[in-house]
CSV table of C-alpha atoms in Angstrom, one decimal:
chain,number,residue,atom,x,y,z
T,1,MET,CA,176.7,-24.7,51.9
T,2,MET,CA,173.2,-26.2,52.0
T,3,LYS,CA,171.5,-28.0,49.2
T,4,PHE,CA,169.9,-26.4,46.5
T,5,ARG,CA,166.5,-27.8,45.1
T,6,LYS,CA,164.5,-26.2,42.5
T,7,THR,CA,161.6,-24.6,43.9
T,8,LEU,CA,159.3,-21.9,43.3
T,9,TRP,CA,161.2,-19.0,45.3
T,10,LEU,CA,160.4,-15.5,45.6
T,11,LEU,CA,163.9,-14.1,45.1
T,12,ALA,CA,162.8,-10.4,45.2
T,13,ALA,CA,161.1,-11.3,48.7
T,14,SER,CA,164.4,-12.8,49.9
T,15,ALA,CA,166.5,-9.5,48.6
T,16,THR,CA,164.1,-7.4,50.7
T,17,MET,CA,164.7,-9.7,53.7
T,18,ALA,CA,168.3,-9.6,53.4
T,19,LEU,CA,169.0,-5.8,52.9
T,20,PRO,CA,165.7,-4.0,54.0
T,21,GLN,CA,167.3,-0.7,54.8
T,22,MET,CA,168.5,-0.5,51.2
T,23,ALA,CA,165.3,-0.2,49.6
T,24,ASP,CA,164.1,3.1,47.7
T,25,ALA,CA,167.5,4.3,46.5
T,26,ALA,CA,169.2,4.2,49.7
T,27,ARG,CA,173.0,4.2,49.5
T,28,PRO,CA,175.4,2.9,52.2
T,29,TRP,CA,178.2,5.2,52.6
T,30,MET,CA,181.3,6.1,55.2
T,31,LEU,CA,182.3,9.8,55.0
T,32,PRO,CA,185.8,11.0,56.5
T,33,SER,CA,186.1,14.3,57.8
T,34,GLU,CA,189.0,14.6,55.8
T,35,THR,CA,191.3,12.2,53.6
T,36,MET,CA,194.6,14.2,53.8
T,37,PHE,CA,196.9,14.7,56.8
T,38,ALA,CA,200.4,16.0,57.2
T,39,GLY,CA,201.6,12.9,59.2
T,40,SER,CA,202.5,14.9,62.5
T,41,GLY,CA,201.5,11.9,64.7
T,42,ASN,CA,198.5,13.7,66.4
T,43,GLU,CA,195.8,13.8,64.1
T,44,TRP,CA,192.2,12.6,64.0
T,45,VAL,CA,189.7,11.6,61.6
T,46,THR,CA,186.2,11.5,62.4
T,47,VAL,CA,184.0,9.2,60.3
T,48,ASP,CA,180.1,9.3,59.9
T,49,ALA,CA,178.7,5.9,58.3
T,50,ALA,CA,175.0,5.8,57.1
T,51,ILE,CA,172.7,4.7,54.7
T,52,SER,CA,170.7,7.6,52.8
T,53,SER,CA,169.2,8.5,49.7
T,54,ASP,CA,171.3,11.8,49.3
T,55,LEU,CA,175.0,11.7,49.5
T,56,TYR,CA,176.1,12.8,52.2
T,57,TYR,CA,173.2,13.5,54.3
T,58,PHE,CA,171.6,11.5,56.9
T,59,ASP,CA,168.0,10.7,56.4
T,60,HIS,CA,167.8,6.9,57.1
T,61,PRO,CA,168.1,5.0,60.7
T,62,GLY,CA,171.8,4.8,61.9
T,63,GLN,CA,173.3,1.2,61.2
T,64,ASP,CA,174.9,-0.9,64.0
T,65,TRP,CA,177.5,-1.5,61.8
T,66,GLN,CA,181.2,-2.6,63.1
T,67,PRO,CA,184.0,-0.7,61.5
T,68,ILE,CA,187.3,-2.0,61.1
T,69,ALA,CA,190.2,0.2,60.8
T,70,THR,CA,193.6,-0.9,59.3
T,71,ALA,CA,196.6,1.2,59.8
T,72,PRO,CA,199.4,1.6,57.2
T,73,ASP,CA,201.3,-1.3,58.4
T,74,GLY,CA,198.5,-3.5,58.1
T,75,SER,CA,197.8,-4.1,61.7
T,76,ALA,CA,194.3,-3.3,63.1
T,77,ALA,CA,193.6,0.2,64.3
T,78,GLN,CA,191.4,1.0,67.1
T,79,VAL,CA,188.5,3.1,66.5
T,80,GLU,CA,187.3,5.3,69.3
T,81,ASN,CA,184.2,7.2,70.4
T,82,ARG,CA,181.9,4.9,68.4
T,83,ALA,CA,178.2,5.9,68.7
T,84,ILE,CA,175.1,5.1,66.8
T,85,GLY,CA,172.8,7.9,66.5
T,86,LYS,CA,169.3,7.9,65.0
T,87,LEU,CA,170.5,8.7,61.6
T,88,ARG,CA,174.1,7.9,61.3
T,89,GLN,CA,177.0,6.2,63.4
T,90,THR,CA,180.2,8.1,63.9
T,91,PHE,CA,183.6,7.2,65.2
T,92,ASP,CA,187.1,8.5,65.3
T,93,LEU,CA,190.4,7.3,64.3
T,94,GLY,CA,193.8,8.5,65.6
T,95,ILE,CA,196.2,9.2,62.4
T,96,LYS,CA,199.5,8.4,64.2
T,97,THR,CA,201.9,7.0,61.6
T,98,LYS,CA,202.4,8.1,58.0
T,99,GLY,CA,200.8,6.2,55.3
T,100,THR,CA,197.4,5.0,54.1
T,101,TYR,CA,194.8,3.8,56.3
T,102,LYS,CA,191.6,1.8,55.3
T,103,ILE,CA,188.2,1.9,57.1
T,104,ALA,CA,185.8,-0.6,56.1
T,105,ILE,CA,182.6,-2.1,57.3
T,106,VAL,CA,182.1,-5.7,56.2
T,107,ASN,CA,178.6,-7.3,56.5
T,108,GLU,CA,178.0,-11.0,55.8
T,109,MET,CA,174.5,-12.3,56.0
T,110,LEU,CA,172.9,-15.7,55.0
T,111,MET,CA,169.3,-15.2,53.1
T,112,GLY,CA,166.9,-18.0,52.3
T,113,SER,CA,164.2,-20.3,53.7
T,114,TYR,CA,163.3,-23.4,54.8
T,115,MET,CA,160.3,-25.8,54.7
T,116,LEU,CA,158.6,-26.6,57.9
T,117,ASN,CA,155.3,-28.5,58.2
T,118,GLY,CA,154.6,-27.9,54.4
T,119,GLU,CA,155.2,-24.0,54.6
T,120,ARG,CA,158.1,-22.4,53.3
T,121,LYS,CA,159.6,-20.2,55.9
T,122,MET,CA,162.2,-17.1,55.6
T,123,LEU,CA,165.4,-17.2,57.4
T,124,PRO,CA,165.2,-14.2,59.7
T,125,ARG,CA,167.1,-11.3,58.9
T,126,GLY,CA,170.3,-10.8,60.0
T,127,THR,CA,171.2,-14.6,60.0
T,128,THR,CA,174.8,-15.4,59.5
T,129,ALA,CA,176.8,-18.6,58.9
T,130,ALA,CA,177.2,-18.8,62.8
T,131,THR,CA,173.6,-18.4,63.6
T,132,LEU,CA,172.3,-20.7,60.7
T,133,ALA,CA,171.8,-23.8,62.8
T,134,THR,CA,169.8,-21.7,65.7
T,135,ALA,CA,167.9,-20.1,62.9
T,136,VAL,CA,166.6,-23.1,61.3
T,137,PRO,CA,164.3,-25.0,63.6
T,138,GLN,CA,164.3,-28.9,64.0
T,139,GLY,CA,162.5,-31.0,61.8
T,140,ALA,CA,163.0,-28.1,59.0
T,141,THR,CA,163.8,-29.6,55.3
T,142,ASP,CA,164.9,-28.1,52.1
T,143,VAL,CA,167.0,-25.4,53.4
T,144,GLN,CA,168.2,-22.9,50.8
T,145,THR,CA,170.7,-20.3,51.6
T,146,ALA,CA,172.8,-17.6,49.6
T,147,THR,CA,175.3,-15.1,51.0
T,148,ALA,CA,174.8,-11.3,50.8
T,149,ARG,CA,178.1,-9.5,51.2
T,150,THR,CA,178.2,-5.9,51.7
T,151,ARG,CA,181.5,-3.9,52.1
T,152,ILE,CA,181.9,-0.2,52.4
T,153,GLU,CA,185.2,1.5,52.5
T,154,THR,CA,186.9,4.9,52.7
T,155,PHE,CA,190.6,5.9,52.7
T,156,VAL,CA,192.7,8.6,54.4
T,157,THR,CA,196.7,9.0,54.1
T,158,ALA,CA,199.1,10.9,55.9
T,159,GLY,CA,201.8,12.1,54.0
T,160,GLU,CA,202.5,10.0,50.8
T,161,PRO,CA,199.9,7.3,49.8
T,162,ASP,CA,201.2,3.7,50.0
T,163,ARG,CA,199.5,0.3,49.6
T,164,LYS,CA,199.8,-2.1,52.3
T,165,VAL,CA,196.1,-1.9,53.4
T,166,PHE,CA,194.8,-3.0,50.0
T,167,THR,CA,195.2,-6.8,50.8
T,168,THR,CA,192.2,-8.7,49.6
T,169,THR,CA,190.1,-11.6,51.2
T,170,GLY,CA,188.6,-13.1,48.3
T,171,LYS,CA,185.1,-12.9,49.9
T,172,GLY,CA,182.5,-10.6,47.8
T,173,LEU,CA,183.5,-7.8,46.1
T,174,GLU,CA,186.8,-5.9,46.7
T,175,MET,CA,188.6,-3.0,45.2
T,176,VAL,CA,192.3,-3.3,44.1
T,177,PRO,CA,193.5,0.1,43.4
T,178,VAL,CA,195.2,1.0,40.0
T,179,THR,CA,195.2,4.6,41.0
T,180,HIS,CA,195.5,5.2,44.8
T,181,PRO,CA,192.0,6.3,46.0
T,182,ASN,CA,193.7,9.2,47.8
T,183,ASP,CA,195.4,10.3,44.8
T,184,LEU,CA,192.6,11.4,42.6
T,185,ALA,CA,192.6,14.9,41.0
T,186,VAL,CA,190.1,16.7,38.6
T,187,GLY,CA,190.6,16.0,35.1
T,188,GLU,CA,192.6,12.8,35.7
T,189,ALA,CA,191.4,9.6,34.9
T,190,ALA,CA,191.5,7.1,37.8
T,191,THR,CA,191.3,3.1,37.5
T,192,PHE,CA,190.2,0.8,40.0
T,193,GLN,CA,189.9,-3.1,39.7
T,194,PHE,CA,187.2,-4.9,41.2
T,195,LEU,CA,187.3,-8.6,42.4
T,196,LEU,CA,184.3,-10.9,43.1
T,197,ASN,CA,185.3,-13.7,45.5
T,198,GLY,CA,188.9,-13.1,44.3
T,199,LYS,CA,188.5,-12.8,40.6
T,200,PRO,CA,188.2,-10.2,38.3
T,201,ALA,CA,184.6,-9.0,38.5
T,202,ALA,CA,184.0,-8.6,34.5
T,203,GLY,CA,181.2,-7.0,33.0
T,204,LEU,CA,179.6,-5.4,36.1
T,205,ASP,CA,178.1,-1.9,36.1
T,206,VAL,CA,180.0,0.8,38.4
T,207,VAL,CA,178.6,4.0,39.3
T,208,ALA,CA,180.2,7.3,40.8
T,209,ILE,CA,178.4,10.1,42.0
T,210,PRO,CA,179.6,13.5,43.7
T,211,GLY,CA,178.1,14.2,47.1
T,212,GLY,CA,176.0,17.2,47.6
T,213,ILE,CA,173.0,15.6,45.7
T,214,ARG,CA,170.3,17.6,47.8
T,215,TYR,CA,171.7,21.0,46.3
T,216,ARG,CA,171.5,19.9,42.8
T,217,SER,CA,168.7,18.8,40.5
T,218,ASP,CA,171.4,16.5,38.1
T,219,LEU,CA,172.5,13.4,39.9
T,220,LYS,CA,175.8,13.8,38.0
T,221,GLN,CA,175.9,10.0,38.1
T,222,MET,CA,178.8,8.5,35.6
T,223,ASP,CA,178.3,5.2,34.5
T,224,ALA,CA,180.7,2.4,33.5
T,225,LYS,CA,181.2,-1.1,33.2
T,226,THR,CA,184.3,-3.2,34.6
T,227,ASP,CA,186.3,-4.7,31.8
T,228,ALA,CA,187.5,-8.4,31.4
T,229,GLU,CA,190.0,-7.6,34.3
T,230,GLY,CA,187.4,-6.3,36.5
T,231,LYS,CA,188.7,-2.8,35.7
T,232,VAL,CA,186.9,0.4,35.4
T,233,SER,CA,187.9,4.1,34.8
T,234,PHE,CA,186.6,7.6,35.4
T,235,THR,CA,187.8,11.1,34.8
T,236,TRP,CA,186.7,13.4,37.6
T,237,PRO,CA,184.6,16.3,36.2
T,238,GLU,CA,185.0,18.5,39.6
T,239,ALA,CA,186.5,18.2,43.0
T,240,GLY,CA,184.8,16.9,45.9
T,241,MET,CA,183.8,13.6,47.8
T,242,TYR,CA,182.5,10.8,45.3
T,243,TRP,CA,180.4,7.7,45.9
T,244,VAL,CA,181.7,4.9,43.8
T,245,SER,CA,179.6,1.5,43.8
T,246,ILE,CA,179.3,-1.7,42.2
T,247,SER,CA,177.0,-4.8,42.9
T,248,SER,CA,176.6,-8.3,41.6
T,249,GLY,CA,174.0,-11.1,41.7
T,250,GLY,CA,171.0,-12.1,43.2
T,251,ARG,CA,168.4,-9.6,41.7
T,252,ARG,CA,167.1,-11.4,38.7
T,253,GLY,CA,167.3,-15.3,39.0
T,254,PRO,CA,169.5,-17.4,37.1
T,255,GLY,CA,171.4,-16.0,33.9
T,256,GLY,CA,170.1,-12.4,34.9
T,257,GLU,CA,173.1,-10.8,36.8
T,258,GLY,CA,171.1,-7.6,35.9
T,259,PRO,CA,172.5,-4.3,36.0
T,260,GLY,CA,174.2,-3.9,39.2
T,261,ALA,CA,173.4,-0.4,39.3
T,262,GLY,CA,169.8,-1.2,39.3
T,263,GLY,CA,168.1,2.2,39.1
T,264,PRO,CA,169.6,5.9,39.9
T,265,GLY,CA,172.4,5.3,42.4
T,266,GLY,CA,173.0,1.9,41.6
T,267,ALA,CA,172.5,0.8,45.1
T,268,PRO,CA,171.1,-2.6,45.6
T,269,GLY,CA,167.5,-2.2,45.4
T,270,ALA,CA,167.7,1.2,44.1
T,271,GLY,CA,165.0,2.7,41.9
T,272,ARG,CA,162.1,0.2,41.8
T,273,PRO,CA,160.1,-1.4,44.3
T,274,GLN,CA,161.3,-4.9,45.0
T,275,GLY,CA,159.2,-7.8,43.5
T,276,GLN,CA,157.8,-5.8,40.7
T,277,PRO,CA,158.2,-6.9,37.2
T,278,GLN,CA,161.1,-4.8,36.0
T,279,GLY,CA,159.4,-4.1,32.5
T,280,GLU,CA,162.6,-4.6,30.3
T,281,GLY,CA,160.7,-6.8,27.7
T,282,ALA,CA,161.6,-10.3,28.2
T,283,PRO,CA,159.4,-12.0,30.6
T,284,ARG,CA,160.7,-13.0,34.0
T,285,PRO,CA,162.7,-16.1,34.2
T,286,PRO,CA,161.5,-18.9,36.5
T,287,MET,CA,162.7,-18.2,39.8
T,288,GLY,CA,165.4,-20.2,40.9
T,289,PRO,CA,167.2,-20.7,44.5
T,290,PRO,CA,168.3,-17.7,45.9
T,291,GLN,CA,171.6,-16.2,44.5
T,292,ASP,CA,174.8,-15.2,46.2
T,293,ARG,CA,174.8,-11.1,46.2
T,294,ALA,CA,177.8,-8.8,46.9
T,295,THR,CA,178.0,-5.0,47.1
T,296,TYR,CA,180.9,-2.7,47.3
T,297,ALA,CA,180.8,1.0,47.8
T,298,MET,CA,183.5,3.5,48.5
T,299,THR,CA,184.0,7.0,49.3
T,300,VAL,CA,186.8,8.9,47.7
T,301,GLU,CA,188.0,12.7,47.6
T,302,VAL,CA,188.7,14.2,44.3
T,303,GLN,CA,191.2,17.1,44.8
T,304,GLY,CA,190.8,20.4,42.9
J,1,MET,CA,252.1,32.3,61.2
J,2,GLN,CA,248.8,33.0,62.6
J,3,ILE,CA,247.9,35.2,59.3
J,4,SER,CA,249.2,32.6,56.9
J,5,HIS,CA,247.3,29.8,58.4
J,6,LYS,CA,244.0,31.9,57.9
J,7,ILE,CA,244.7,32.7,54.5
J,8,VAL,CA,245.2,28.6,53.9
J,9,LEU,CA,241.9,27.9,55.2
J,10,THR,CA,240.1,30.5,53.2
J,11,GLY,CA,241.6,29.3,50.1
J,12,ALA,CA,240.6,25.8,50.8
J,13,ALA,CA,237.1,26.8,51.5
J,14,MET,CA,236.8,29.0,48.4
J,15,GLY,CA,238.3,26.0,46.3
J,16,ALA,CA,235.3,23.7,47.8
J,17,SER,CA,232.8,26.0,47.0
J,18,ALA,CA,233.9,26.8,43.3
J,19,LEU,CA,233.7,22.9,42.8
J,20,ALA,CA,230.2,22.7,44.3
J,21,MET,CA,228.8,25.7,42.4
J,22,PRO,CA,230.5,26.3,39.1
J,23,ALA,CA,231.2,29.9,38.2
J,24,ALA,CA,227.8,30.2,36.3
J,25,ALA,CA,225.6,29.6,39.4
J,26,GLN,CA,222.1,30.3,38.5
J,27,THR,CA,219.9,32.5,40.5
J,28,LEU,CA,216.2,32.6,40.4
J,29,ASP,CA,214.6,35.5,41.7
J,30,VAL,CA,210.8,35.5,42.3
J,31,THR,CA,208.9,38.5,43.2
J,32,LEU,CA,205.4,37.8,44.6
J,33,THR,CA,202.6,40.1,45.5
J,34,LEU,CA,200.4,39.0,48.7
J,35,PRO,CA,197.2,41.3,48.1
J,36,ARG,CA,195.9,43.2,51.0
J,37,LEU,CA,192.7,41.9,51.7
J,38,SER,CA,189.6,43.4,53.4
J,39,VAL,CA,188.2,40.6,55.4
J,40,ALA,CA,186.9,40.3,58.9
J,41,GLU,CA,189.2,37.4,60.0
J,42,TYR,CA,192.9,37.6,58.1
J,43,HIS,CA,195.3,34.9,58.4
J,44,ARG,CA,198.6,35.3,56.5
J,45,PRO,CA,198.5,32.7,53.7
J,46,TYR,CA,200.6,29.6,53.7
J,47,VAL,CA,202.6,29.9,50.4
J,48,ALA,CA,204.3,27.3,48.6
J,49,ILE,CA,206.8,27.9,45.8
J,50,TRP,CA,207.9,25.0,43.3
J,51,LEU,CA,209.4,24.2,39.8
J,52,GLU,CA,207.9,21.7,37.6
J,53,LYS,CA,209.1,20.2,34.4
J,54,GLU,CA,207.4,17.6,32.6
J,55,GLY,CA,208.7,14.0,33.4
J,56,ALA,CA,210.3,15.2,36.7
J,57,PRO,CA,209.4,15.2,39.9
J,58,ALA,CA,208.3,18.7,41.3
J,59,ARG,CA,211.1,20.8,43.2
J,60,THR,CA,209.9,22.7,46.1
J,61,LEU,CA,211.7,26.0,46.6
J,62,SER,CA,210.2,27.4,49.3
J,63,VAL,CA,207.2,27.0,51.7
J,64,LEU,CA,206.1,29.8,53.8
J,65,TYR,CA,204.2,28.5,56.9
J,66,ASP,CA,203.7,29.0,60.7
J,67,VAL,CA,207.2,27.5,61.4
J,68,ASP,CA,207.3,29.1,64.7
J,69,LYS,CA,204.3,27.1,66.1
J,70,ARG,CA,205.3,24.6,69.1
J,71,ASN,CA,205.7,21.1,68.4
J,72,ASN,CA,206.2,21.9,64.7
J,73,ALA,CA,202.3,22.2,64.8
J,74,GLY,CA,202.0,24.4,61.6
J,75,VAL,CA,202.8,21.5,59.4
J,76,LYS,CA,199.2,20.3,60.2
J,77,TRP,CA,197.7,22.7,57.6
J,78,LEU,CA,200.3,22.5,54.9
J,79,ARG,CA,198.2,20.1,52.9
J,80,ASP,CA,195.5,22.9,52.8
J,81,ILE,CA,197.9,24.0,50.0
J,82,ARG,CA,196.5,21.2,48.0
J,83,MET,CA,198.3,21.3,44.6
J,84,TRP,CA,201.7,21.6,46.3
J,85,TRP,CA,200.8,19.2,48.6
J,86,ARG,CA,200.2,16.5,45.9
J,87,ALA,CA,203.3,17.5,43.6
J,88,SER,CA,205.5,17.8,46.3
J,89,GLY,CA,204.8,18.5,49.8
J,90,ARG,CA,203.6,15.2,51.3
J,91,SER,CA,206.9,13.6,50.3
J,92,LEU,CA,208.9,16.4,52.2
J,93,THR,CA,210.0,16.1,55.7
J,94,LEU,CA,209.4,19.6,57.2
J,95,PRO,CA,210.7,21.9,58.4
J,96,ALA,CA,213.3,21.6,55.8
J,97,ASP,CA,216.5,23.7,56.0
J,98,GLY,CA,216.5,26.3,53.1
J,99,ILE,CA,213.0,25.5,52.1
J,100,SER,CA,210.8,26.3,55.1
J,101,GLY,CA,210.2,29.9,55.9
J,102,ALA,CA,207.9,32.2,58.0
J,103,THR,CA,204.5,33.5,56.5
J,104,ARG,CA,204.9,36.8,55.0
J,105,ALA,CA,202.7,39.8,55.4
J,106,PRO,CA,200.7,41.4,52.6
J,107,GLY,CA,203.0,43.3,50.1
J,108,THR,CA,205.6,42.6,47.6
J,109,HIS,CA,208.5,40.0,48.6
J,110,LYS,CA,211.4,39.1,46.6
J,111,LEU,CA,212.7,35.6,47.2
J,112,SER,CA,216.0,34.5,45.8
J,113,PHE,CA,217.2,30.9,45.0
J,114,THR,CA,220.7,29.9,44.2
J,115,ALA,CA,221.2,26.4,42.1
J,116,GLY,CA,222.4,23.9,44.3
J,117,LYS,CA,221.2,25.5,47.5
J,118,GLY,CA,217.9,24.6,49.5
J,119,GLY,CA,215.4,22.8,46.9
J,120,MET,CA,216.8,24.7,43.7
J,121,PRO,CA,218.2,22.4,41.4
J,122,ALA,CA,220.5,23.6,38.4
J,123,LEU,CA,218.3,24.2,35.2
J,124,ALA,CA,219.1,22.7,32.1
J,125,PRO,CA,217.6,24.5,29.2
J,126,GLY,CA,214.0,23.5,28.4
J,127,LYS,CA,210.5,24.6,29.5
J,128,TYR,CA,209.7,24.8,33.4
J,129,THR,CA,206.8,26.2,35.2
J,130,LEU,CA,207.3,28.0,38.4
J,131,VAL,CA,204.1,27.6,40.5
J,132,VAL,CA,203.2,29.7,43.4
J,133,GLU,CA,200.1,28.6,45.7
J,134,ALA,CA,198.5,30.4,48.5
J,135,ALA,CA,196.1,28.9,51.0
J,136,ARG,CA,194.7,31.1,53.7
J,137,GLU,CA,192.8,30.1,56.7
J,138,SER,CA,189.4,30.9,56.7
J,139,GLY,CA,190.0,32.1,53.1
J,140,GLY,CA,190.8,30.8,49.6
J,141,ARG,CA,193.4,29.3,47.6
J,142,GLU,CA,195.1,30.2,44.4
J,143,ALA,CA,197.7,28.8,42.5
J,144,VAL,CA,199.7,31.1,39.6
J,145,ARG,CA,201.5,29.4,36.9
J,146,VAL,CA,204.5,31.3,35.4
J,147,PRO,CA,205.9,29.6,32.4
J,148,LEU,CA,209.7,29.5,32.3
J,149,ASN,CA,211.4,29.1,28.9
J,150,VAL,CA,215.2,28.4,30.1
J,151,THR,CA,217.8,29.0,27.7
J,152,ALA,CA,221.5,29.4,28.0
J,153,ALA,CA,220.9,33.1,28.8
J,154,GLY,CA,218.3,32.4,31.4
J,155,ALA,CA,214.6,32.8,31.7
J,156,ARG,CA,212.0,35.6,32.3
J,157,GLY,CA,208.2,35.2,32.9
J,158,SER,CA,205.5,36.3,34.9
J,159,ALA,CA,201.8,35.6,35.6
J,160,SER,CA,199.3,37.2,38.1
J,161,GLY,CA,196.6,35.8,40.5
J,162,GLN,CA,193.2,37.2,41.0
J,163,PHE,CA,192.2,36.5,44.6
J,164,GLU,CA,194.8,35.2,47.1
J,165,LEU,CA,198.0,36.4,44.9
J,166,GLY,CA,198.8,39.3,43.1
J,167,ALA,CA,201.5,39.8,40.3
J,168,VAL,CA,204.2,37.0,40.1
J,169,SER,CA,207.4,37.2,38.4
J,170,ALA,CA,210.4,35.3,38.0
J,171,VAL,CA,214.0,36.1,36.6
J,172,LEU,CA,216.4,33.5,36.0
J,173,SER,CA,220.1,34.6,35.5
J,174,ARG,CA,223.5,33.2,35.7
């Protein structure tokens, strides 16, 4: 970790730098072609991955995300036919054994800045811990960094759902199922636990939004807040694919975790222009050093 | 000699079956109607029939699907019988003796289940629900729930679907 020093710091600018593609209510997601398989050994799921305003339509540039698939026994599974299009990424995964598969996209970036010749310069977009040394030029001082972690997941099950794939890494925001994400049904409550860096993510806002926003006027967003154990429950009003998202940190400076669910949709940077006063009464606190940020989003299917 | 030998064998077989199935073997007769649908593309529905009792796992009595497809390929679409798949189907290995059967044509069909055979358990008195769910390729899906209040005398119930199923009735006797 770099040494932090108090300085005036355009935090919002750093947020914009870190996740520029998530501005204006865009939501990151993966959508599996189906979530339930018989487990006959020769089945395929096709997954679309995109950032978009509507769920689940493609209206933003496709992302060069590297998907990681985990087979029911916990081993890595190979994704095939990966292609990055103008508006989405798509890939296939063979469903060869019974049990639950996890498909994840995990991004970790460094955001921050350094002083060079009396000027504060931003770290270039896409800087990671591995590239930090080359991103910061010789002679730079007062380097400030924070980590931005994004995790996007979805799950599919052949036969009966099982739980081997739900191991956590202790980094960023992660979901631990109380209710299995491939065992959700209309009218039933489902509980998920969220961890932030391996510890219960308490007091964070979580949103759930059913897909198909484009063809209805009501967003149908459900809001909840994690309890002391990081747990949250939703009772599904109708069948379909749902986008569930939670985020933490980074947007308001010290002491202001802010609603992770910023505007409608709750995606990072959702709802309001970055860097504008947020008009919630209290004056903006002085900017501190950049804050670590974490975002989690998953797509789950609710059976009707 | 030959004759008496046969008699002994038969007697033994009868004794064994009497032990496995007491004299009061329950029989559940289910009558269901698959409506004749006037649609451009008709496929016979996949149908699952199962019993529910609160606090007990669902018991599949019968699942009618494309059993004759090569490489057991018909099982691929069993998950389209979505309620049944979640309640019972996904934990079964199919085809299963006494449970799997071929799809049926539109019309009225009677299926009989004997306690202790296939998936049919012996039913203690109590409240059960018989569920029949039909899912049709390129078509709809519907589940019909028939409440069965089982007493020592048996049980009787009926219900009707609107789209993919017609009348469903069940009679439990012993």
